[in-house]
Coordinates of C-alpha atoms and ligand atoms in Angstrom, one line a residue:
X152 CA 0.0 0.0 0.0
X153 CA 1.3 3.8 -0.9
X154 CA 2.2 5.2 2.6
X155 CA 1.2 8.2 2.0
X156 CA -2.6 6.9 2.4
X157 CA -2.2 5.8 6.0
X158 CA -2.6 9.1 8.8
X159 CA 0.2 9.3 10.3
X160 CA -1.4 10.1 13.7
X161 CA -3.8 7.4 13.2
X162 CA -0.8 4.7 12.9
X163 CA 1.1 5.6 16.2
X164 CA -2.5 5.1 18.4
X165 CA -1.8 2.1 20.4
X166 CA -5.1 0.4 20.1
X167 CA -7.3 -1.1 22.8
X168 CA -7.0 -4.5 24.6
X169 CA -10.2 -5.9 25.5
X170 CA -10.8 -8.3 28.4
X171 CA -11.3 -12.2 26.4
X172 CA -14.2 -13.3 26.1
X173 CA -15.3 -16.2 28.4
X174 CA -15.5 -19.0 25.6
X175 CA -12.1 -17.5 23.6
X176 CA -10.5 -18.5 27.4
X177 CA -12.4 -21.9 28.0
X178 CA -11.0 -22.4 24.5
X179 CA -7.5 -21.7 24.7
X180 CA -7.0 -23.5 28.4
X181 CA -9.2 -26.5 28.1
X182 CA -11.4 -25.2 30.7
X183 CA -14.6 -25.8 30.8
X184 CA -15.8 -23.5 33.3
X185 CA -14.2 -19.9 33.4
X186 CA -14.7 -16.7 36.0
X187 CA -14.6 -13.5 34.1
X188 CA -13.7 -10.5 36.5
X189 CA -11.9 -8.4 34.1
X190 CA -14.5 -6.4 32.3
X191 CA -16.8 -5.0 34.8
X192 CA -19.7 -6.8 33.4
X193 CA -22.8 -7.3 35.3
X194 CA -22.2 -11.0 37.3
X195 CA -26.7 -11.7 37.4
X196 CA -26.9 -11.6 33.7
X197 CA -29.6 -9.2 31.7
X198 CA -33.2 -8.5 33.3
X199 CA -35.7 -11.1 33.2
X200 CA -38.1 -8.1 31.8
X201 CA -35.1 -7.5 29.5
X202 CA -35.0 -10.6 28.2
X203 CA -39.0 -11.0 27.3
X204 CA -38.4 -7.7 25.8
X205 CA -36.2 -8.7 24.1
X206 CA -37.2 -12.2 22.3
X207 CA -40.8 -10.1 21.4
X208 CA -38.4 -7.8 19.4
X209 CA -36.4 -10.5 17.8
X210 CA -39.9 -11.1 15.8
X211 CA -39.5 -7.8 14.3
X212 CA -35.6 -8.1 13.0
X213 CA -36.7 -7.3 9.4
X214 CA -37.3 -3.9 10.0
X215 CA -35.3 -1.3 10.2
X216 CA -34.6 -0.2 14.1
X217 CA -36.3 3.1 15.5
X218 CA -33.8 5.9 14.2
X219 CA -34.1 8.0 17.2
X220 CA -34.8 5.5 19.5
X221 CA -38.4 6.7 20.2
X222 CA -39.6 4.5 23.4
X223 CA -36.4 4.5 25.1
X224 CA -36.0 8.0 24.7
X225 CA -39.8 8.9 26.4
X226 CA -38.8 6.2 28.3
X227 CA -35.4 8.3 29.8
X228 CA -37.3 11.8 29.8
X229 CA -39.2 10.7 32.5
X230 CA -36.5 8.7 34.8
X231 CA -34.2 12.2 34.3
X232 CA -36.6 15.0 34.6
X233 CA -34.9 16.5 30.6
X234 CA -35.9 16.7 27.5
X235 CA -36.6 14.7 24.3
X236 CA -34.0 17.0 22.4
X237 CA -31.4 16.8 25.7
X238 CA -30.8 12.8 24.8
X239 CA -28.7 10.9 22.4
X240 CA -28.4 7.0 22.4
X241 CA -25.2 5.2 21.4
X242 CA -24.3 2.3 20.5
X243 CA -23.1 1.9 24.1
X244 CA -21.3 5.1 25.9
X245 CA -18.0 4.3 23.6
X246 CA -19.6 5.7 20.5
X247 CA -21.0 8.5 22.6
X248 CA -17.2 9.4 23.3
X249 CA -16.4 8.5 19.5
X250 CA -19.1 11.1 18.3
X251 CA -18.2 13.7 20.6
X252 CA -14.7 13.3 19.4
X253 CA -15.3 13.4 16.0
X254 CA -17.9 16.2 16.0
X255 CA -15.5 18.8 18.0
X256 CA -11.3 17.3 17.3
X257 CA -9.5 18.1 14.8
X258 CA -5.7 18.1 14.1
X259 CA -4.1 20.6 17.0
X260 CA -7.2 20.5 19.1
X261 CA -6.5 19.5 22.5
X262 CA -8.5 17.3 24.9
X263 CA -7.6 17.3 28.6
X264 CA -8.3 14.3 30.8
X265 CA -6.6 12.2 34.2
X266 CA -3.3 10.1 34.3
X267 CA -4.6 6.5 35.0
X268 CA -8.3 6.7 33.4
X269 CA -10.5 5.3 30.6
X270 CA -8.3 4.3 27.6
X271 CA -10.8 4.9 24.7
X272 CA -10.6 8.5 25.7
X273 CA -6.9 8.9 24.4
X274 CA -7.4 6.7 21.5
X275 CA -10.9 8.6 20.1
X276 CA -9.1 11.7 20.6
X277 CA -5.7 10.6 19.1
X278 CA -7.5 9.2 15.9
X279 CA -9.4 12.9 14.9
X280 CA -5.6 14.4 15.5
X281 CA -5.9 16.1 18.5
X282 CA -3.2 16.1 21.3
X283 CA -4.5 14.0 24.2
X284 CA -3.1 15.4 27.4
X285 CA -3.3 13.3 30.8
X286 CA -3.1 15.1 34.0
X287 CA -1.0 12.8 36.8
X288 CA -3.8 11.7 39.8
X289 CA -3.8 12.6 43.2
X290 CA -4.5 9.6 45.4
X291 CA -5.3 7.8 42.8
X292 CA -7.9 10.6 42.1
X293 CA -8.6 12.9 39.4
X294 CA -6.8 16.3 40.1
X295 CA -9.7 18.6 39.0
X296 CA -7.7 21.5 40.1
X297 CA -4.8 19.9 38.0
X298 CA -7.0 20.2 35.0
X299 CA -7.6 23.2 35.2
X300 CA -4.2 24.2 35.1
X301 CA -3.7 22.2 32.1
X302 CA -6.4 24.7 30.4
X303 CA -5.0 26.5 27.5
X304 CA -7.1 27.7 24.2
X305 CA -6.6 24.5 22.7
X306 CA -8.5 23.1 24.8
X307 CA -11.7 21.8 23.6
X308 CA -12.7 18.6 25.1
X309 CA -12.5 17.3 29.1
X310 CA -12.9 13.5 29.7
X311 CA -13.8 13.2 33.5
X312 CA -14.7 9.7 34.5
X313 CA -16.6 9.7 37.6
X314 CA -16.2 7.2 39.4
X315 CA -13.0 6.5 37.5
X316 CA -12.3 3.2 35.9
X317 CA -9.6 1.7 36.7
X318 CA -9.5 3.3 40.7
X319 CA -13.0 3.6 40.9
X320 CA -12.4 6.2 42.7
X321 CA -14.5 9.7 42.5
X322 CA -14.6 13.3 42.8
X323 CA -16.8 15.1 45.0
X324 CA -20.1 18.1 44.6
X325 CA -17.6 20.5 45.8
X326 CA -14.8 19.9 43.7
X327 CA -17.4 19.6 40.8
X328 CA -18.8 22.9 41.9
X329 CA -15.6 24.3 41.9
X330 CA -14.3 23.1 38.5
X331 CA -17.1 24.0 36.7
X332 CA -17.5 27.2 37.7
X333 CA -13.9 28.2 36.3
X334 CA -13.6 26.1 33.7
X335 CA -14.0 28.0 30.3
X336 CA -17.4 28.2 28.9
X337 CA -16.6 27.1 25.1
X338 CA -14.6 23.8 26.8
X339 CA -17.0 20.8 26.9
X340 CA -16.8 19.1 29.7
X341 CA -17.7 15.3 29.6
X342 CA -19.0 13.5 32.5
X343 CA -18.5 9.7 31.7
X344 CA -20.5 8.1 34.7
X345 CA -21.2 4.7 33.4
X346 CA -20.7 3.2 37.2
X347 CA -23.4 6.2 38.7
X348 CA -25.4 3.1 39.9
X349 CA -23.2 1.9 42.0
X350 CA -22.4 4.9 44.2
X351 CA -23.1 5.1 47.4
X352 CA -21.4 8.2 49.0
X353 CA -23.4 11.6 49.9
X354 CA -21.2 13.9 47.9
X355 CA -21.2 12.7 44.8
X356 CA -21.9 15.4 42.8
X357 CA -25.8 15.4 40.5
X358 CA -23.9 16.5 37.2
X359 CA -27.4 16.2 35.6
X360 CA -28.5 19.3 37.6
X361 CA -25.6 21.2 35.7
X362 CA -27.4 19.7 32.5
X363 CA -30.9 21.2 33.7
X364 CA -30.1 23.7 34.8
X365 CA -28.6 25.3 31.5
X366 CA -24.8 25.0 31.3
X367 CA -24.2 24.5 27.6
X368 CA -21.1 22.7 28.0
X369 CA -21.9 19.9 30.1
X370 CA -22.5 16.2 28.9
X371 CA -23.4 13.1 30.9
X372 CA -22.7 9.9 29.5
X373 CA -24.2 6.6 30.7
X374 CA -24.7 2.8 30.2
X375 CA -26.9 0.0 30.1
X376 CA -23.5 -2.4 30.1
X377 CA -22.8 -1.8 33.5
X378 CA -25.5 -2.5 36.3
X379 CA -28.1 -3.2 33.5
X380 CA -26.4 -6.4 32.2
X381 CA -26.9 -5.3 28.8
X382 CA -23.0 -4.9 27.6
X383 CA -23.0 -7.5 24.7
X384 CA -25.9 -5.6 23.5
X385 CA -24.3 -1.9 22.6
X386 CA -26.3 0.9 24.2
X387 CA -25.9 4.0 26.6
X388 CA -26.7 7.3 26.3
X389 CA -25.7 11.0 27.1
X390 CA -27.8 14.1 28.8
X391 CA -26.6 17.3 27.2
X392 CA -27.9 20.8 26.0
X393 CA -30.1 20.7 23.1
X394 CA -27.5 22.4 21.1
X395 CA -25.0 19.9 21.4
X396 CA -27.4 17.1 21.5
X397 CA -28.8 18.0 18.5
X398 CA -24.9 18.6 16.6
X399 CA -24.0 14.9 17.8
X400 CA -27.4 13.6 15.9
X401 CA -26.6 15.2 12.6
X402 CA -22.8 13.0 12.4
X403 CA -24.7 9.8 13.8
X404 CA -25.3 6.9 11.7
X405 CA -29.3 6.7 10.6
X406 CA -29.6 3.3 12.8
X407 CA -27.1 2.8 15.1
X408 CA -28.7 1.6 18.1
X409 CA -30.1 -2.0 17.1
X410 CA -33.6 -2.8 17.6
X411 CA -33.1 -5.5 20.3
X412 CA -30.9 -3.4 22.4
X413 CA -33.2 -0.5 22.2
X414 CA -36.5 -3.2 23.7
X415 CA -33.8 -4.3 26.2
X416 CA -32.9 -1.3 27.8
X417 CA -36.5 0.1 27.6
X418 CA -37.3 -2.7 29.3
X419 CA -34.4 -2.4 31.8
X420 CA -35.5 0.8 33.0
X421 CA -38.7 -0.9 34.5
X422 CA -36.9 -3.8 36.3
X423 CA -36.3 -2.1 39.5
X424 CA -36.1 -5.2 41.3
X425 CA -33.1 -6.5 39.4
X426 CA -31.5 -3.1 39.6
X427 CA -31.9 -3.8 43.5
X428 CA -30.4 -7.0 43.7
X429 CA -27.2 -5.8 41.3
X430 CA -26.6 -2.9 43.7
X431 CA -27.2 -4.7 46.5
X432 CA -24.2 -7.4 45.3
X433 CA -21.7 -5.1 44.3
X434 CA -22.0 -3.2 47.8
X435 CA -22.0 -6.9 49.8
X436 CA -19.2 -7.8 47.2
X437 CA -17.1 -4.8 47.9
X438 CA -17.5 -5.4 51.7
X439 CA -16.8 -8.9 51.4
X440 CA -13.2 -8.3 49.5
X441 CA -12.0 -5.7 51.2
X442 CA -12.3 -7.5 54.6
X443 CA -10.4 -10.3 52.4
X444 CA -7.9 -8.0 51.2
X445 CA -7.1 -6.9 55.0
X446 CA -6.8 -10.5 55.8
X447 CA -4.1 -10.7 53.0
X448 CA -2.6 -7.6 54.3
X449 CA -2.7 -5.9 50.4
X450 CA -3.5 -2.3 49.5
X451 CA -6.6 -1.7 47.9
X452 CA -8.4 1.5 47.1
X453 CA -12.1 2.1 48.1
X454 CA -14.3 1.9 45.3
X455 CA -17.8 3.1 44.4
X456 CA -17.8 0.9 41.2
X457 CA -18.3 -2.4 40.4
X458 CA -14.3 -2.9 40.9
X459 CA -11.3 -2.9 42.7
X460 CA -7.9 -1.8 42.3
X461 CA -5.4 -3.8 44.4
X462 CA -1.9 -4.1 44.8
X463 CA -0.7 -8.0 45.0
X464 CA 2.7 -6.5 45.9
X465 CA 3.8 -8.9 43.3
X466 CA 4.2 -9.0 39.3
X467 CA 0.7 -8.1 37.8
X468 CA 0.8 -10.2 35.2
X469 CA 2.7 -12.9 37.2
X470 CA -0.9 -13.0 39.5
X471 CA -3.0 -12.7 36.2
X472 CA -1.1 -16.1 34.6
X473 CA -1.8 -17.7 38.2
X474 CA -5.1 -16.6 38.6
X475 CA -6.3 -17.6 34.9
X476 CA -4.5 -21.2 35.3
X477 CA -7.4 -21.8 37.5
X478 CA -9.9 -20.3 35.2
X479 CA -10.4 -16.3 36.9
X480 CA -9.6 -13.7 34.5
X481 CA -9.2 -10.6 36.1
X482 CA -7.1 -7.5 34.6
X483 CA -3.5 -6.4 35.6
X484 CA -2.8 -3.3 35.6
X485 CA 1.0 -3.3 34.0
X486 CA -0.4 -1.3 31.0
X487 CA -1.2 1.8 33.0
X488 CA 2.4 1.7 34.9
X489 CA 1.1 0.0 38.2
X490 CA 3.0 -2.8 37.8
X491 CA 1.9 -4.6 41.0
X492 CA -1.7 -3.9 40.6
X493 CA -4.9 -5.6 39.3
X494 CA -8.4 -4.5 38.7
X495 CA -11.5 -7.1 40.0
X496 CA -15.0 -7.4 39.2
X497 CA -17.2 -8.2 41.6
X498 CA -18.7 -10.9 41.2
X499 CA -21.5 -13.3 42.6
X500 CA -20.5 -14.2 46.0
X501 CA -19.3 -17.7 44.6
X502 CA -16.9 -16.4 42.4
X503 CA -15.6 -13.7 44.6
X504 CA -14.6 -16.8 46.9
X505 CA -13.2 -18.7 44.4
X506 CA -11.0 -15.6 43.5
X507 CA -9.8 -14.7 46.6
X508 CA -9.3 -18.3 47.5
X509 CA -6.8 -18.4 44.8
X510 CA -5.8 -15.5 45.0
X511 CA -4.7 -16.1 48.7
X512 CA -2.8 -19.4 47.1
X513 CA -0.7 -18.1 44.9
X514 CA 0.3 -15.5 47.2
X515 CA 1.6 -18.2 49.7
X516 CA 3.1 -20.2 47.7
X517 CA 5.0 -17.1 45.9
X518 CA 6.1 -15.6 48.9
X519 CA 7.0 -19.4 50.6
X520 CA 9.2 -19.2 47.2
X521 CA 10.6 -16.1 47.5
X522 CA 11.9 -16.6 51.0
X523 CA 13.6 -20.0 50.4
Ligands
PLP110 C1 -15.4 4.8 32.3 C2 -16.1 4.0 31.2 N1 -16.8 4.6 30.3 C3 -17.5 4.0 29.3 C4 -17.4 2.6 29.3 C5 -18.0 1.9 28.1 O1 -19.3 1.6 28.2 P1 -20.1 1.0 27.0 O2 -20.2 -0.4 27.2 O3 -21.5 1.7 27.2 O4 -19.5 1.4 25.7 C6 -16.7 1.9 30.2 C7 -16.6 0.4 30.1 O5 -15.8 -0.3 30.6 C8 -16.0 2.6 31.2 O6 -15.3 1.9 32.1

């Protein structure tokens, strides 16, 4: 091929590395039964109500999905209190983030965004030619104040994952308050909050309000992958101001929210129950490993998402090879420069047992090693 085809920023993006799939891993270690805690998934599955939902749909695969998602739209106008025109649904929260990039970057631009965050948010940005610029943490928290520094009239775009993946750490009302009130008026400031469900602190801050209330440059993504159950399907959505609602419409494809996904996550909205019962695990879940991870004696950091970040005080990927020789995948967190770290899923209470149970071996037996 002529080189001169290929974008030259395009070709140094170093591009994403998704958790395996469950049956790719049974596949490849003879398994036959594997524990996926490496992608945040929901452990209880879809909704029941999802699921009926969805099978009625499946009847009506020869037509052409709703364009603008009509029922899940009315649907999300009265769960959120906003309007028709304040909503746009993607084909999950990633092509959200893809159409915001590729409605405002473009070659120079600038997009502003934490050390240690969401790794779509470099690449999007990187691939429309804009100069992706990661502020370091503090505490393993976005610096919002630290962003703000970073501002210069480049800037057009702020990525702000709250609560973060991979810490799931968070940032507070005030410092919310705070940011957006000096933060310029023509940046757009993206709040990705596709783990809002799983919150359960006082101060975290009702970005939506922001949305409501007027500000023009504020967006809030979220999910149906994540305390839904819905990720295989595609589909989440972002609250913003008509104006830039409607500019992310016009560079959408015609159909890009599949008929199925759009019954599901309808649907989903009206299973409250099942919405119960996934909070309810991930807060027993979080409980349950962190009193582990004392027993162990390993750091971890508080999380208000459906994951943990813990340091094995060992080689990340050393734990990972353990871990999925006895058929747990979980994520090590080498890539990001925490070389002793993974991320967890919770999971059902089984396979947050069976984790930590080998988890627990392989940490004896390494450190009865190491001190021969
Ligand atoms: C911070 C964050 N934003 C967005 C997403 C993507 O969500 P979706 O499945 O809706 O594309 C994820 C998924 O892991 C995430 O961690």
């Amino acid at each position: 091929m002529k080189k001169d085809i290929f974008k030259s920023y395009i070709e140094t993006v170093k591009p994403y590395e998704p958790g395996k799939p469950v049956k790719e891993s049974e596949r490849e270690l003879g398994l036959r039964h594997v524990v996926k805690l490496a992608s945040n998934e929901n452990p209880l599955g879809p909704s029941r109500k999802a699921l009926r939902a969805m099978r009625k749909a499946l009847q009506e695969a020869h037509y052409y999905p709703e364009s603008k998602c009509f029922y899940l739209v009315k649907r999300l106008v009265q769960e959120l209190g906003v309007t028709e025109d304040q909503i746009i649904i993607g084909n999950g929260s990633n092509e959200i983030i893809e159409l915001i990039a590729r409605g405002f970057l473009k070659e120079g631009d600038q997009v502003l965004s934490s050390a240690t965050s969401f790794l779509v948010y470099p690449i999007l940005s990187q691939v429309c030619g804009a100069d992706y610029v990661s502020v370091p943490m503090k505490d393993f928290r976005y610096d919002l104040r630290g962003l703000l520094g970073a501002v210069t009239e480049k800037t057009k775009v702020i990525f702000i994952a709250n609560p973060n993946n991979p810490t799931g750490t968070y940032v507070s009302t005030s410092e919310v308050e705070d940011f957006l009130s000096k933060v310029p008026k023509d940046v757009l400031v993206c709040f990705d909050e596709a783990y809002f469900d799983f919150v359960d602190v006082p101060d975290f801050p009702h970005t939506l309000f922001h949305v409501k209330s007027g500000k023009p440059n504020v967006v809030v993504m979220r999910t149906f992958s994540k305390s839904y159950g819905l990720a295989g399907l595609r589909i989440g959505y972002a609250v913003g101001s008509p104006q830039v609602i409607g500019y992310l419409h016009k560079i959408r494809q015609p159909f890009n929210v599949n008929a199925i996904a759009q019954a599901g996550a309808t649907a989903a909205l009206d299973d409250r129950f099942f919405l119960w019962r996934t909070k309810h695990l991930v807060r027993w879940g979080r409980r349950y490993l962190y009193r582990r991870f004392d027993q162990l004696k390993l750091r971890y950091l508080p999380s208000q998402a459906n994951f943990i970040l813990v340091d094995c005080g060992v080689d990340a990927e050393e734990v990972f090879q353990a871990l999925l020789r006895q058929g747990i995948i979980v994520r090590s967190m080498k890539s990001y420069g925490l070389n002793t770290w993974i991320r967890v899923t919770i999971g059902r209470r089984s396979q947050n047992a069976l984790f930590y149970r080998a988890l627990k071996h392989f940490l004896k037996k390494r450190v009865k090693v190491k001190g021969v």
